[in-house]
């Protein structure tokens, strides 16, 4: 008779659990913002990891103190991205106008 070595299951990937209540419509907003085929739980885990990375960074205290004033980090980042997109669109438009002038 052959003996078989007992196989253990795979190690747990997520050992800690919690129950979290979300404001109304949060899941709709997550579904709209998530990548295609991205699981809501993975989205939430990723958001938590990103926030932890930001808060544990060397510059977070300076960011809060000097840059944020009375706004939160999300609003600050969104404003910075909005400004960058506006500048980029203007630069692309300007470049297209210059190119059109050269072509004529």
mmCIF file of N, CA, C and O in Angstrom:
data_model
loop_
_atom_site.group_PDB
_atom_site.id
_atom_site.type_symbol
_atom_site.label_atom_id
_atom_site.label_comp_id
_atom_site.label_asym_id
_atom_site.label_seq_id
_atom_site.Cartn_x
_atom_site.Cartn_y
_atom_site.Cartn_z
ATOM 1 N N UNK A 1 0.843 -1.175 0.000
ATOM 2 C CA UNK A 1 0.000 0.000 0.000
ATOM 3 C C UNK A 1 0.886 1.235 0.000
ATOM 4 O O UNK A 1 1.837 1.333 0.747
ATOM 5 N N UNK A 2 0.519 2.178 -0.844
ATOM 6 C CA UNK A 2 1.280 3.404 -0.981
ATOM 7 C C UNK A 2 0.787 4.425 0.028
ATOM 8 O O UNK A 2 -0.402 4.583 0.230
ATOM 9 N N UNK A 3 1.711 5.157 0.652
ATOM 10 C CA UNK A 3 1.312 6.238 1.565
ATOM 11 C C UNK A 3 1.523 7.568 0.849
ATOM 12 O O UNK A 3 2.466 7.745 0.087
ATOM 13 N N UNK A 4 0.614 8.447 1.102
ATOM 14 C CA UNK A 4 0.676 9.766 0.483
ATOM 15 C C UNK A 4 0.953 10.823 1.528
ATOM 16 O O UNK A 4 0.437 10.770 2.633
ATOM 17 N N UNK A 5 1.775 11.746 1.145
ATOM 18 C CA UNK A 5 2.088 12.864 2.026
ATOM 19 C C UNK A 5 0.893 13.810 2.043
ATOM 20 O O UNK A 5 0.321 14.125 1.003
ATOM 21 N N UNK A 6 0.518 14.237 3.215
ATOM 22 C CA UNK A 6 -0.599 15.169 3.343
ATOM 23 C C UNK A 6 -0.230 16.515 2.736
ATOM 24 O O UNK A 6 0.837 17.049 2.994
ATOM 25 N N UNK A 7 -1.106 17.037 1.919
ATOM 26 C CA UNK A 7 -0.877 18.346 1.311
ATOM 27 C C UNK A 7 -1.658 19.394 2.072
ATOM 28 O O UNK A 7 -2.829 19.224 2.364
ATOM 29 N N UNK A 8 -0.986 20.473 2.375
ATOM 30 C CA UNK A 8 -1.659 21.574 3.060
ATOM 31 C C UNK A 8 -2.272 22.498 2.026
ATOM 32 O O UNK A 8 -1.798 22.582 0.905
ATOM 33 N N UNK A 9 -3.309 23.210 2.434
ATOM 34 C CA UNK A 9 -3.905 24.213 1.559
ATOM 35 C C UNK A 9 -2.956 25.387 1.382
ATOM 36 O O UNK A 9 -1.960 25.522 2.089
ATOM 37 N N UNK A 10 -3.272 26.226 0.438
ATOM 38 C CA UNK A 10 -2.413 27.384 0.196
ATOM 39 C C UNK A 10 -2.508 28.358 1.373
ATOM 40 O O UNK A 10 -3.533 28.420 2.055
ATOM 41 N N UNK A 11 -1.462 29.137 1.604
ATOM 42 C CA UNK A 11 -1.497 30.114 2.697
ATOM 43 C C UNK A 11 -2.550 31.187 2.412
ATOM 44 O O UNK A 11 -2.792 31.545 1.262
ATOM 45 N N UNK A 12 -3.136 31.683 3.463
ATOM 46 C CA UNK A 12 -4.145 32.723 3.311
ATOM 47 C C UNK A 12 -3.500 33.979 2.743
ATOM 48 O O UNK A 12 -2.451 34.419 3.194
ATOM 49 N N UNK A 13 -4.164 34.568 1.755
ATOM 50 C CA UNK A 13 -3.668 35.802 1.164
ATOM 51 C C UNK A 13 -4.140 37.009 1.971
ATOM 52 O O UNK A 13 -3.417 37.972 2.151
ATOM 53 N N UNK A 14 -5.368 36.931 2.459
ATOM 54 C CA UNK A 14 -5.949 38.027 3.224
ATOM 55 C C UNK A 14 -6.388 37.483 4.580
ATOM 56 O O UNK A 14 -7.441 36.864 4.694
ATOM 57 N N UNK A 15 -5.578 37.727 5.602
ATOM 58 C CA UNK A 15 -5.834 37.140 6.901
ATOM 59 C C UNK A 15 -6.743 37.991 7.785
ATOM 60 O O UNK A 15 -7.365 37.478 8.699
ATOM 61 N N UNK A 16 -6.822 39.279 7.517
ATOM 62 C CA UNK A 16 -7.622 40.158 8.363
ATOM 63 C C UNK A 16 -8.909 40.549 7.648
ATOM 64 O O UNK A 16 -8.909 40.821 6.457
ATOM 65 N N UNK A 17 -9.991 40.581 8.402
ATOM 66 C CA UNK A 17 -11.291 40.920 7.833
ATOM 67 C C UNK A 17 -11.943 42.016 8.662
ATOM 68 O O UNK A 17 -11.678 42.159 9.837
ATOM 69 N N UNK A 18 -12.809 42.778 7.998
ATOM 70 C CA UNK A 18 -13.583 43.793 8.688
ATOM 71 C C UNK A 18 -14.882 44.016 7.930
ATOM 72 O O UNK A 18 -14.988 43.699 6.751
ATOM 73 N N UNK A 19 -15.840 44.555 8.613
ATOM 74 C CA UNK A 19 -17.102 44.942 7.983
ATOM 75 C C UNK A 19 -17.151 46.460 8.002
ATOM 76 O O UNK A 19 -16.914 47.090 9.023
ATOM 77 N N UNK A 20 -17.419 47.043 6.844
ATOM 78 C CA UNK A 20 -17.415 48.492 6.720
ATOM 79 C C UNK A 20 -18.743 48.938 6.111
ATOM 80 O O UNK A 20 -19.186 48.367 5.113
ATOM 81 N N UNK A 21 -19.345 49.943 6.710
ATOM 82 C CA UNK A 21 -20.555 50.536 6.142
ATOM 83 C C UNK A 21 -20.147 51.718 5.267
ATOM 84 O O UNK A 21 -19.288 52.514 5.640
ATOM 85 N N UNK A 22 -20.748 51.823 4.094
ATOM 86 C CA UNK A 22 -20.442 52.896 3.162
ATOM 87 C C UNK A 22 -21.642 53.815 3.020
ATOM 88 O O UNK A 22 -22.784 53.376 3.141
ATOM 89 N N UNK A 23 -21.394 55.084 2.706
ATOM 90 C CA UNK A 23 -22.507 55.998 2.431
ATOM 91 C C UNK A 23 -23.294 55.512 1.210
ATOM 92 O O UNK A 23 -22.773 54.794 0.357
ATOM 93 N N UNK A 24 -24.517 55.965 1.133
ATOM 94 C CA UNK A 24 -25.393 55.595 0.025
ATOM 95 C C UNK A 24 -24.743 55.949 -1.311
ATOM 96 O O UNK A 24 -24.082 56.972 -1.438
ATOM 97 N N UNK A 25 -24.893 55.098 -2.299
ATOM 98 C CA UNK A 25 -24.416 55.251 -3.668
ATOM 99 C C UNK A 25 -22.906 55.059 -3.827
ATOM 100 O O UNK A 25 -22.370 55.240 -4.924
ATOM 101 N N UNK A 26 -22.201 54.695 -2.756
ATOM 102 C CA UNK A 26 -20.760 54.481 -2.869
ATOM 103 C C UNK A 26 -20.444 53.357 -3.845
ATOM 104 O O UNK A 26 -19.516 53.462 -4.648
ATOM 105 N N UNK A 27 -21.216 52.285 -3.797
ATOM 106 C CA UNK A 27 -20.937 51.151 -4.671
ATOM 107 C C UNK A 27 -21.200 51.497 -6.132
ATOM 108 O O UNK A 27 -20.498 51.019 -7.027
ATOM 109 N N UNK A 28 -22.161 52.355 -6.396
ATOM 110 C CA UNK A 28 -22.402 52.812 -7.768
ATOM 111 C C UNK A 28 -21.195 53.619 -8.255
ATOM 112 O O UNK A 28 -20.760 53.471 -9.399
ATOM 113 N N UNK A 29 -20.684 54.478 -7.393
ATOM 114 C CA UNK A 29 -19.525 55.293 -7.753
ATOM 115 C C UNK A 29 -18.289 54.426 -7.963
ATOM 116 O O UNK A 29 -17.489 54.676 -8.874
ATOM 117 N N UNK A 30 -18.120 53.406 -7.131
ATOM 118 C CA UNK A 30 -16.991 52.482 -7.289
ATOM 119 C C UNK A 30 -17.119 51.749 -8.621
ATOM 120 O O UNK A 30 -16.145 51.632 -9.367
ATOM 121 N N UNK A 31 -18.303 51.266 -8.923
ATOM 122 C CA UNK A 31 -18.516 50.541 -10.184
ATOM 123 C C UNK A 31 -18.196 51.427 -11.383
ATOM 124 O O UNK A 31 -17.616 50.971 -12.377
ATOM 125 N N UNK A 32 -18.541 52.698 -11.303
ATOM 126 C CA UNK A 32 -18.272 53.626 -12.404
ATOM 127 C C UNK A 32 -16.783 53.944 -12.527
ATOM 128 O O UNK A 32 -16.283 54.174 -13.628
ATOM 129 N N UNK A 33 -16.066 53.950 -11.415
ATOM 130 C CA UNK A 33 -14.647 54.325 -11.422
ATOM 131 C C UNK A 33 -13.711 53.141 -11.630
ATOM 132 O O UNK A 33 -12.573 53.326 -12.069
ATOM 133 N N UNK A 34 -14.167 51.938 -11.333
ATOM 134 C CA UNK A 34 -13.312 50.751 -11.415
ATOM 135 C C UNK A 34 -12.969 50.433 -12.864
ATOM 136 O O UNK A 34 -13.699 50.785 -13.791
ATOM 137 N N UNK A 35 -11.841 49.783 -13.040
ATOM 138 C CA UNK A 35 -11.443 49.303 -14.363
ATOM 139 C C UNK A 35 -12.401 48.193 -14.797
ATOM 140 O O UNK A 35 -13.010 47.536 -13.953
ATOM 141 N N UNK A 36 -12.518 47.973 -16.103
ATOM 142 C CA UNK A 36 -13.375 46.866 -16.543
ATOM 143 C C UNK A 36 -12.921 45.550 -15.916
ATOM 144 O O UNK A 36 -11.731 45.277 -15.838
ATOM 145 N N UNK A 37 -13.846 44.795 -15.458
ATOM 146 C CA UNK A 37 -13.617 43.492 -14.828
ATOM 147 C C UNK A 37 -12.888 43.581 -13.489
ATOM 148 O O UNK A 37 -12.454 42.566 -12.960
ATOM 149 N N UNK A 38 -12.734 44.774 -12.924
ATOM 150 C CA UNK A 38 -12.099 44.907 -11.609
ATOM 151 C C UNK A 38 -13.138 44.633 -10.538
ATOM 152 O O UNK A 38 -14.218 45.208 -10.542
ATOM 153 N N UNK A 39 -12.812 43.760 -9.647
ATOM 154 C CA UNK A 39 -13.694 43.395 -8.551
ATOM 155 C C UNK A 39 -13.788 44.550 -7.549
ATOM 156 O O UNK A 39 -12.792 45.217 -7.287
ATOM 157 N N UNK A 40 -14.982 44.785 -7.005
ATOM 158 C CA UNK A 40 -15.177 45.883 -6.055
ATOM 159 C C UNK A 40 -14.259 45.720 -4.842
ATOM 160 O O UNK A 40 -13.674 46.692 -4.361
ATOM 161 N N UNK A 41 -14.109 44.514 -4.359
ATOM 162 C CA UNK A 41 -13.246 44.283 -3.201
ATOM 163 C C UNK A 41 -11.799 44.624 -3.533
ATOM 164 O O UNK A 41 -11.098 45.246 -2.727
ATOM 165 N N UNK A 42 -11.336 44.241 -4.718
ATOM 166 C CA UNK A 42 -9.971 44.587 -5.128
ATOM 167 C C UNK A 42 -9.810 46.094 -5.263
ATOM 168 O O UNK A 42 -8.764 46.651 -4.915
ATOM 169 N N UNK A 43 -10.842 46.778 -5.766
ATOM 170 C CA UNK A 43 -10.805 48.238 -5.878
ATOM 171 C C UNK A 43 -10.634 48.863 -4.495
ATOM 172 O O UNK A 43 -9.803 49.754 -4.305
ATOM 173 N N UNK A 44 -11.405 48.395 -3.531
ATOM 174 C CA UNK A 44 -11.344 48.950 -2.172
ATOM 175 C C UNK A 44 -9.988 48.655 -1.538
ATOM 176 O O UNK A 44 -9.371 49.539 -0.929
ATOM 177 N N UNK A 45 -9.491 47.424 -1.702
ATOM 178 C CA UNK A 45 -8.164 47.093 -1.178
ATOM 179 C C UNK A 45 -7.106 48.003 -1.792
ATOM 180 O O UNK A 45 -6.217 48.505 -1.100
ATOM 181 N N UNK A 46 -7.178 48.208 -3.102
ATOM 182 C CA UNK A 46 -6.215 49.071 -3.789
ATOM 183 C C UNK A 46 -6.280 50.506 -3.292
ATOM 184 O O UNK A 46 -5.252 51.152 -3.101
ATOM 185 N N UNK A 47 -7.511 51.002 -3.086
ATOM 186 C CA UNK A 47 -7.675 52.372 -2.587
ATOM 187 C C UNK A 47 -7.062 52.517 -1.196
ATOM 188 O O UNK A 47 -6.407 53.524 -0.898
ATOM 189 N N UNK A 48 -7.253 51.527 -0.356
ATOM 190 C CA UNK A 48 -6.685 51.563 0.999
ATOM 191 C C UNK A 48 -5.160 51.532 0.915
ATOM 192 O O UNK A 48 -4.481 52.310 1.603
ATOM 193 N N UNK A 49 -4.607 50.671 0.065
ATOM 194 C CA UNK A 49 -3.150 50.592 -0.071
ATOM 195 C C UNK A 49 -2.573 51.909 -0.580
ATOM 196 O O UNK A 49 -1.536 52.363 -0.104
ATOM 197 N N UNK A 50 -3.237 52.543 -1.547
ATOM 198 C CA UNK A 50 -2.756 53.831 -2.057
ATOM 199 C C UNK A 50 -2.792 54.904 -0.978
ATOM 200 O O UNK A 50 -1.861 55.693 -0.841
ATOM 201 N N UNK A 51 -3.866 54.938 -0.214
ATOM 202 C CA UNK A 51 -3.976 55.933 0.855
ATOM 203 C C UNK A 51 -2.921 55.683 1.927
ATOM 204 O O UNK A 51 -2.309 56.624 2.432
ATOM 205 N N UNK A 52 -2.696 54.415 2.278
ATOM 206 C CA UNK A 52 -1.650 54.108 3.251
ATOM 207 C C UNK A 52 -0.281 54.524 2.720
ATOM 208 O O UNK A 52 0.535 55.074 3.461
ATOM 209 N N UNK A 53 -0.031 54.269 1.442
ATOM 210 C CA UNK A 53 1.242 54.672 0.847
ATOM 211 C C UNK A 53 1.441 56.173 0.921
ATOM 212 O O UNK A 53 2.520 56.656 1.248
ATOM 213 N N UNK A 54 0.378 56.931 0.625
ATOM 214 C CA UNK A 54 0.454 58.389 0.702
ATOM 215 C C UNK A 54 0.723 58.834 2.132
ATOM 216 O O UNK A 54 1.631 59.630 2.387
ATOM 217 N N UNK A 55 -0.049 58.316 3.057
ATOM 218 C CA UNK A 55 0.088 58.767 4.450
ATOM 219 C C UNK A 55 1.391 58.339 5.095
ATOM 220 O O UNK A 55 1.862 58.992 6.019
ATOM 221 N N UNK A 56 1.984 57.257 4.619
ATOM 222 C CA UNK A 56 3.247 56.798 5.195
ATOM 223 C C UNK A 56 4.461 57.372 4.467
ATOM 224 O O UNK A 56 5.587 57.079 4.827
ATOM 225 N N UNK A 57 4.228 58.205 3.454
ATOM 226 C CA UNK A 57 5.339 58.784 2.706
ATOM 227 C C UNK A 57 6.031 59.863 3.535
ATOM 228 O O UNK A 57 5.472 60.419 4.474
ATOM 229 N N UNK A 58 7.247 60.163 3.139
ATOM 230 C CA UNK A 58 8.050 61.165 3.849
ATOM 231 C C UNK A 58 7.467 62.569 3.725
ATOM 232 O O UNK A 58 7.705 63.411 4.569
ATOM 233 N N UNK A 59 6.728 62.831 2.661
ATOM 234 C CA UNK A 59 6.260 64.191 2.400
ATOM 235 C C UNK A 59 4.842 64.450 2.876
ATOM 236 O O UNK A 59 4.350 65.563 2.745
ATOM 237 N N UNK A 60 4.174 63.461 3.443
ATOM 238 C CA UNK A 60 2.760 63.624 3.776
ATOM 239 C C UNK A 60 2.514 64.745 4.791
ATOM 240 O O UNK A 60 1.613 65.556 4.609
ATOM 241 N N UNK A 61 3.323 64.814 5.829
ATOM 242 C CA UNK A 61 3.130 65.876 6.829
ATOM 243 C C UNK A 61 3.328 67.259 6.215
ATOM 244 O O UNK A 61 2.560 68.181 6.490
ATOM 245 N N UNK A 62 4.342 67.389 5.344
ATOM 246 C CA UNK A 62 4.556 68.669 4.657
ATOM 247 C C UNK A 62 3.399 68.974 3.722
ATOM 248 O O UNK A 62 2.966 70.126 3.617
ATOM 249 N N UNK A 63 2.907 67.955 3.042
ATOM 250 C CA UNK A 63 1.763 68.139 2.154
ATOM 251 C C UNK A 63 0.574 68.669 2.931
ATOM 252 O O UNK A 63 -0.046 69.656 2.538
ATOM 253 N N UNK A 64 0.280 68.056 4.046
ATOM 254 C CA UNK A 64 -0.847 68.524 4.868
ATOM 255 C C UNK A 64 -0.621 69.938 5.362
ATOM 256 O O UNK A 64 -1.507 70.778 5.301
ATOM 257 N N UNK A 65 0.561 70.209 5.844
ATOM 258 C CA UNK A 65 0.850 71.490 6.478
ATOM 259 C C UNK A 65 0.891 72.642 5.478
ATOM 260 O O UNK A 65 0.302 73.687 5.701
ATOM 261 N N UNK A 66 1.596 72.463 4.380
ATOM 262 C CA UNK A 66 1.856 73.587 3.482
ATOM 263 C C UNK A 66 0.939 73.670 2.270
ATOM 264 O O UNK A 66 0.630 74.759 1.803
ATOM 265 N N UNK A 67 0.560 72.543 1.735
ATOM 266 C CA UNK A 67 -0.151 72.567 0.468
ATOM 267 C C UNK A 67 -1.661 72.474 0.594
ATOM 268 O O UNK A 67 -2.392 73.099 -0.159
ATOM 269 N N UNK A 68 -2.133 71.687 1.518
ATOM 270 C CA UNK A 68 -3.562 71.410 1.561
ATOM 271 C C UNK A 68 -4.387 72.531 2.161
ATOM 272 O O UNK A 68 -5.537 72.727 1.779
ATOM 273 N N UNK A 69 -3.848 73.238 3.104
ATOM 274 C CA UNK A 69 -4.602 74.283 3.812
ATOM 275 C C UNK A 69 -5.895 73.680 4.344
ATOM 276 O O UNK A 69 -5.853 72.849 5.223
ATOM 277 N N UNK A 70 -7.039 74.072 3.809
ATOM 278 C CA UNK A 70 -8.311 73.587 4.331
ATOM 279 C C UNK A 70 -8.971 72.529 3.449
ATOM 280 O O UNK A 70 -10.122 72.178 3.662
ATOM 281 N N UNK A 71 -8.264 72.032 2.420
ATOM 282 C CA UNK A 71 -8.863 71.011 1.568
ATOM 283 C C UNK A 71 -8.259 69.653 1.879
ATOM 284 O O UNK A 71 -7.193 69.559 2.468
ATOM 285 N N UNK A 72 -8.942 68.600 1.459
ATOM 286 C CA UNK A 72 -8.378 67.273 1.707
ATOM 287 C C UNK A 72 -7.460 66.877 0.553
ATOM 288 O O UNK A 72 -7.419 67.529 -0.486
ATOM 289 N N UNK A 73 -6.704 65.817 0.741
ATOM 290 C CA UNK A 73 -5.704 65.401 -0.239
ATOM 291 C C UNK A 73 -6.339 65.039 -1.575
ATOM 292 O O UNK A 73 -5.772 65.315 -2.632
ATOM 293 N N UNK A 74 -7.507 64.435 -1.552
ATOM 294 C CA UNK A 74 -8.172 64.058 -2.802
ATOM 295 C C UNK A 74 -8.521 65.300 -3.615
ATOM 296 O O UNK A 74 -8.233 65.370 -4.815
ATOM 297 N N UNK A 75 -9.118 66.300 -2.980
ATOM 298 C CA UNK A 75 -9.460 67.534 -3.690
ATOM 299 C C UNK A 75 -8.204 68.229 -4.217
ATOM 300 O O UNK A 75 -8.186 68.742 -5.336
ATOM 301 N N UNK A 76 -7.161 68.233 -3.412
ATOM 302 C CA UNK A 76 -5.896 68.833 -3.838
ATOM 303 C C UNK A 76 -5.361 68.131 -5.082
ATOM 304 O O UNK A 76 -4.989 68.785 -6.067
ATOM 305 N N UNK A 77 -5.329 66.811 -5.051
ATOM 306 C CA UNK A 77 -4.811 66.046 -6.186
ATOM 307 C C UNK A 77 -5.687 66.228 -7.420
ATOM 308 O O UNK A 77 -5.177 66.374 -8.534
ATOM 309 N N UNK A 78 -6.998 66.219 -7.229
ATOM 310 C CA UNK A 78 -7.900 66.420 -8.365
ATOM 311 C C UNK A 78 -7.700 67.795 -8.992
ATOM 312 O O UNK A 78 -7.687 67.930 -10.218
ATOM 313 N N UNK A 79 -7.530 68.822 -8.174
ATOM 314 C CA UNK A 79 -7.273 70.166 -8.699
ATOM 315 C C UNK A 79 -5.960 70.209 -9.475
ATOM 316 O O UNK A 79 -5.874 70.815 -10.547
ATOM 317 N N UNK A 80 -4.933 69.538 -8.938
ATOM 318 C CA UNK A 80 -3.636 69.508 -9.621
ATOM 319 C C UNK A 80 -3.746 68.784 -10.960
ATOM 320 O O UNK A 80 -3.194 69.243 -11.973
ATOM 321 N N UNK A 81 -4.467 67.687 -10.999
ATOM 322 C CA UNK A 81 -4.649 66.946 -12.249
ATOM 323 C C UNK A 81 -5.460 67.768 -13.234
ATOM 324 O O UNK A 81 -5.124 67.852 -14.421
ATOM 325 N N UNK A 82 -6.513 68.404 -12.746
ATOM 326 C CA UNK A 82 -7.352 69.246 -13.613
ATOM 327 C C UNK A 82 -6.515 70.367 -14.227
ATOM 328 O O UNK A 82 -6.611 70.640 -15.426
ATOM 329 N N UNK A 83 -5.670 71.012 -13.420
ATOM 330 C CA UNK A 83 -4.806 72.077 -13.928
ATOM 331 C C UNK A 83 -3.817 71.537 -14.967
ATOM 332 O O UNK A 83 -3.590 72.162 -16.004
ATOM 333 N N UNK A 84 -3.235 70.368 -14.696
ATOM 334 C CA UNK A 84 -2.273 69.774 -15.621
ATOM 335 C C UNK A 84 -2.941 69.418 -16.947
ATOM 336 O O UNK A 84 -2.366 69.652 -18.024
ATOM 337 N N UNK A 85 -4.145 68.876 -16.896
ATOM 338 C CA UNK A 85 -4.866 68.528 -18.126
ATOM 339 C C UNK A 85 -5.193 69.793 -18.913
ATOM 340 O O UNK A 85 -5.034 69.831 -20.145
ATOM 341 N N UNK A 86 -5.614 70.842 -18.235
ATOM 342 C CA UNK A 86 -5.931 72.109 -18.910
ATOM 343 C C UNK A 86 -4.699 72.673 -19.609
ATOM 344 O O UNK A 86 -4.760 73.096 -20.768
ATOM 345 N N UNK A 87 -3.550 72.657 -18.913
ATOM 346 C CA UNK A 87 -2.307 73.147 -19.516
ATOM 347 C C UNK A 87 -1.893 72.280 -20.704
ATOM 348 O O UNK A 87 -1.444 72.773 -21.735
ATOM 349 N N UNK A 88 -2.050 70.971 -20.559
ATOM 350 C CA UNK A 88 -1.670 70.047 -21.637
ATOM 351 C C UNK A 88 -2.549 70.261 -22.868
ATOM 352 O O UNK A 88 -2.061 70.289 -23.993
ATOM 353 N N UNK A 89 -3.846 70.426 -22.660
ATOM 354 C CA UNK A 89 -4.757 70.675 -23.788
ATOM 355 C C UNK A 89 -4.388 71.975 -24.497
ATOM 356 O O UNK A 89 -4.379 72.035 -25.727
ATOM 357 N N UNK A 90 -4.063 73.004 -23.734
ATOM 358 C CA UNK A 90 -3.674 74.289 -24.332
ATOM 359 C C UNK A 90 -2.383 74.133 -25.130
ATOM 360 O O UNK A 90 -2.256 74.692 -26.228
ATOM 361 N N UNK A 91 -1.423 73.374 -24.623
ATOM 362 C CA UNK A 91 -0.158 73.172 -25.327
ATOM 363 C C UNK A 91 -0.378 72.401 -26.625
ATOM 364 O O UNK A 91 0.227 72.715 -27.660
ATOM 365 N N UNK A 92 -1.242 71.398 -26.592
ATOM 366 C CA UNK A 92 -1.541 70.620 -27.797
ATOM 367 C C UNK A 92 -2.218 71.503 -28.838
ATOM 368 O O UNK A 92 -1.882 71.465 -30.028
ATOM 369 N N UNK A 93 -3.174 72.314 -28.395
ATOM 370 C CA UNK A 93 -3.868 73.225 -29.306
ATOM 371 C C UNK A 93 -2.891 74.223 -29.925
ATOM 372 O O UNK A 93 -2.902 74.468 -31.135
ATOM 373 N N UNK A 94 -2.034 74.790 -29.102
ATOM 374 C CA UNK A 94 -1.038 75.748 -29.592
ATOM 375 C C UNK A 94 -0.109 75.095 -30.612
ATOM 376 O O UNK A 94 0.201 75.666 -31.657
ATOM 377 N N UNK A 95 0.311 73.878 -30.325
ATOM 378 C CA UNK A 95 1.181 73.145 -31.243
ATOM 379 C C UNK A 95 0.473 72.876 -32.568
ATOM 380 O O UNK A 95 1.066 73.002 -33.643
ATOM 381 N N UNK A 96 -0.799 72.517 -32.510
ATOM 382 C CA UNK A 96 -1.569 72.245 -33.721
ATOM 383 C C UNK A 96 -1.735 73.518 -34.554
ATOM 384 O O UNK A 96 -1.646 73.477 -35.788
ATOM 385 N N UNK A 97 -1.950 74.651 -33.896
ATOM 386 C CA UNK A 97 -2.089 75.931 -34.609
ATOM 387 C C UNK A 97 -0.778 76.296 -35.290
ATOM 388 O O UNK A 97 -0.754 76.717 -36.449
ATOM 389 N N UNK A 98 0.351 76.114 -34.599
ATOM 390 C CA UNK A 98 1.661 76.401 -35.189
ATOM 391 C C UNK A 98 1.919 75.493 -36.380
ATOM 392 O O UNK A 98 2.418 75.928 -37.418
ATOM 393 N N UNK A 99 1.581 74.221 -36.230
ATOM 394 C CA UNK A 99 1.802 73.253 -37.328
ATOM 395 C C UNK A 99 0.940 73.623 -38.525
ATOM 396 O O UNK A 99 1.401 73.564 -39.664
ATOM 397 N N UNK A 100 -0.294 74.026 -38.290
ATOM 398 C CA UNK A 100 -1.190 74.424 -39.374
ATOM 399 C C UNK A 100 -0.621 75.633 -40.102
ATOM 400 O O UNK A 100 -0.685 75.727 -41.331
ATOM 401 N N UNK A 101 -0.070 76.589 -39.348
ATOM 402 C CA UNK A 101 0.552 77.774 -39.951
ATOM 403 C C UNK A 101 1.738 77.419 -40.831
ATOM 404 O O UNK A 101 1.961 78.023 -41.872
ATOM 405 N N UNK A 102 2.506 76.426 -40.424
ATOM 406 C CA UNK A 102 3.662 75.987 -41.218
ATOM 407 C C UNK A 102 3.226 75.276 -42.498
ATOM 408 O O UNK A 102 3.879 75.365 -43.520
ATOM 409 N N UNK A 103 2.132 74.533 -42.380
ATOM 410 C CA UNK A 103 1.640 73.764 -43.524
ATOM 411 C C UNK A 103 1.014 74.629 -44.602
ATOM 412 O O UNK A 103 0.919 74.236 -45.754
ATOM 413 N N UNK A 104 0.569 75.818 -44.227
ATOM 414 C CA UNK A 104 -0.114 76.696 -45.208
ATOM 415 C C UNK A 104 0.818 77.465 -46.069
ATOM 416 O O UNK A 104 1.892 77.660 -46.126
#
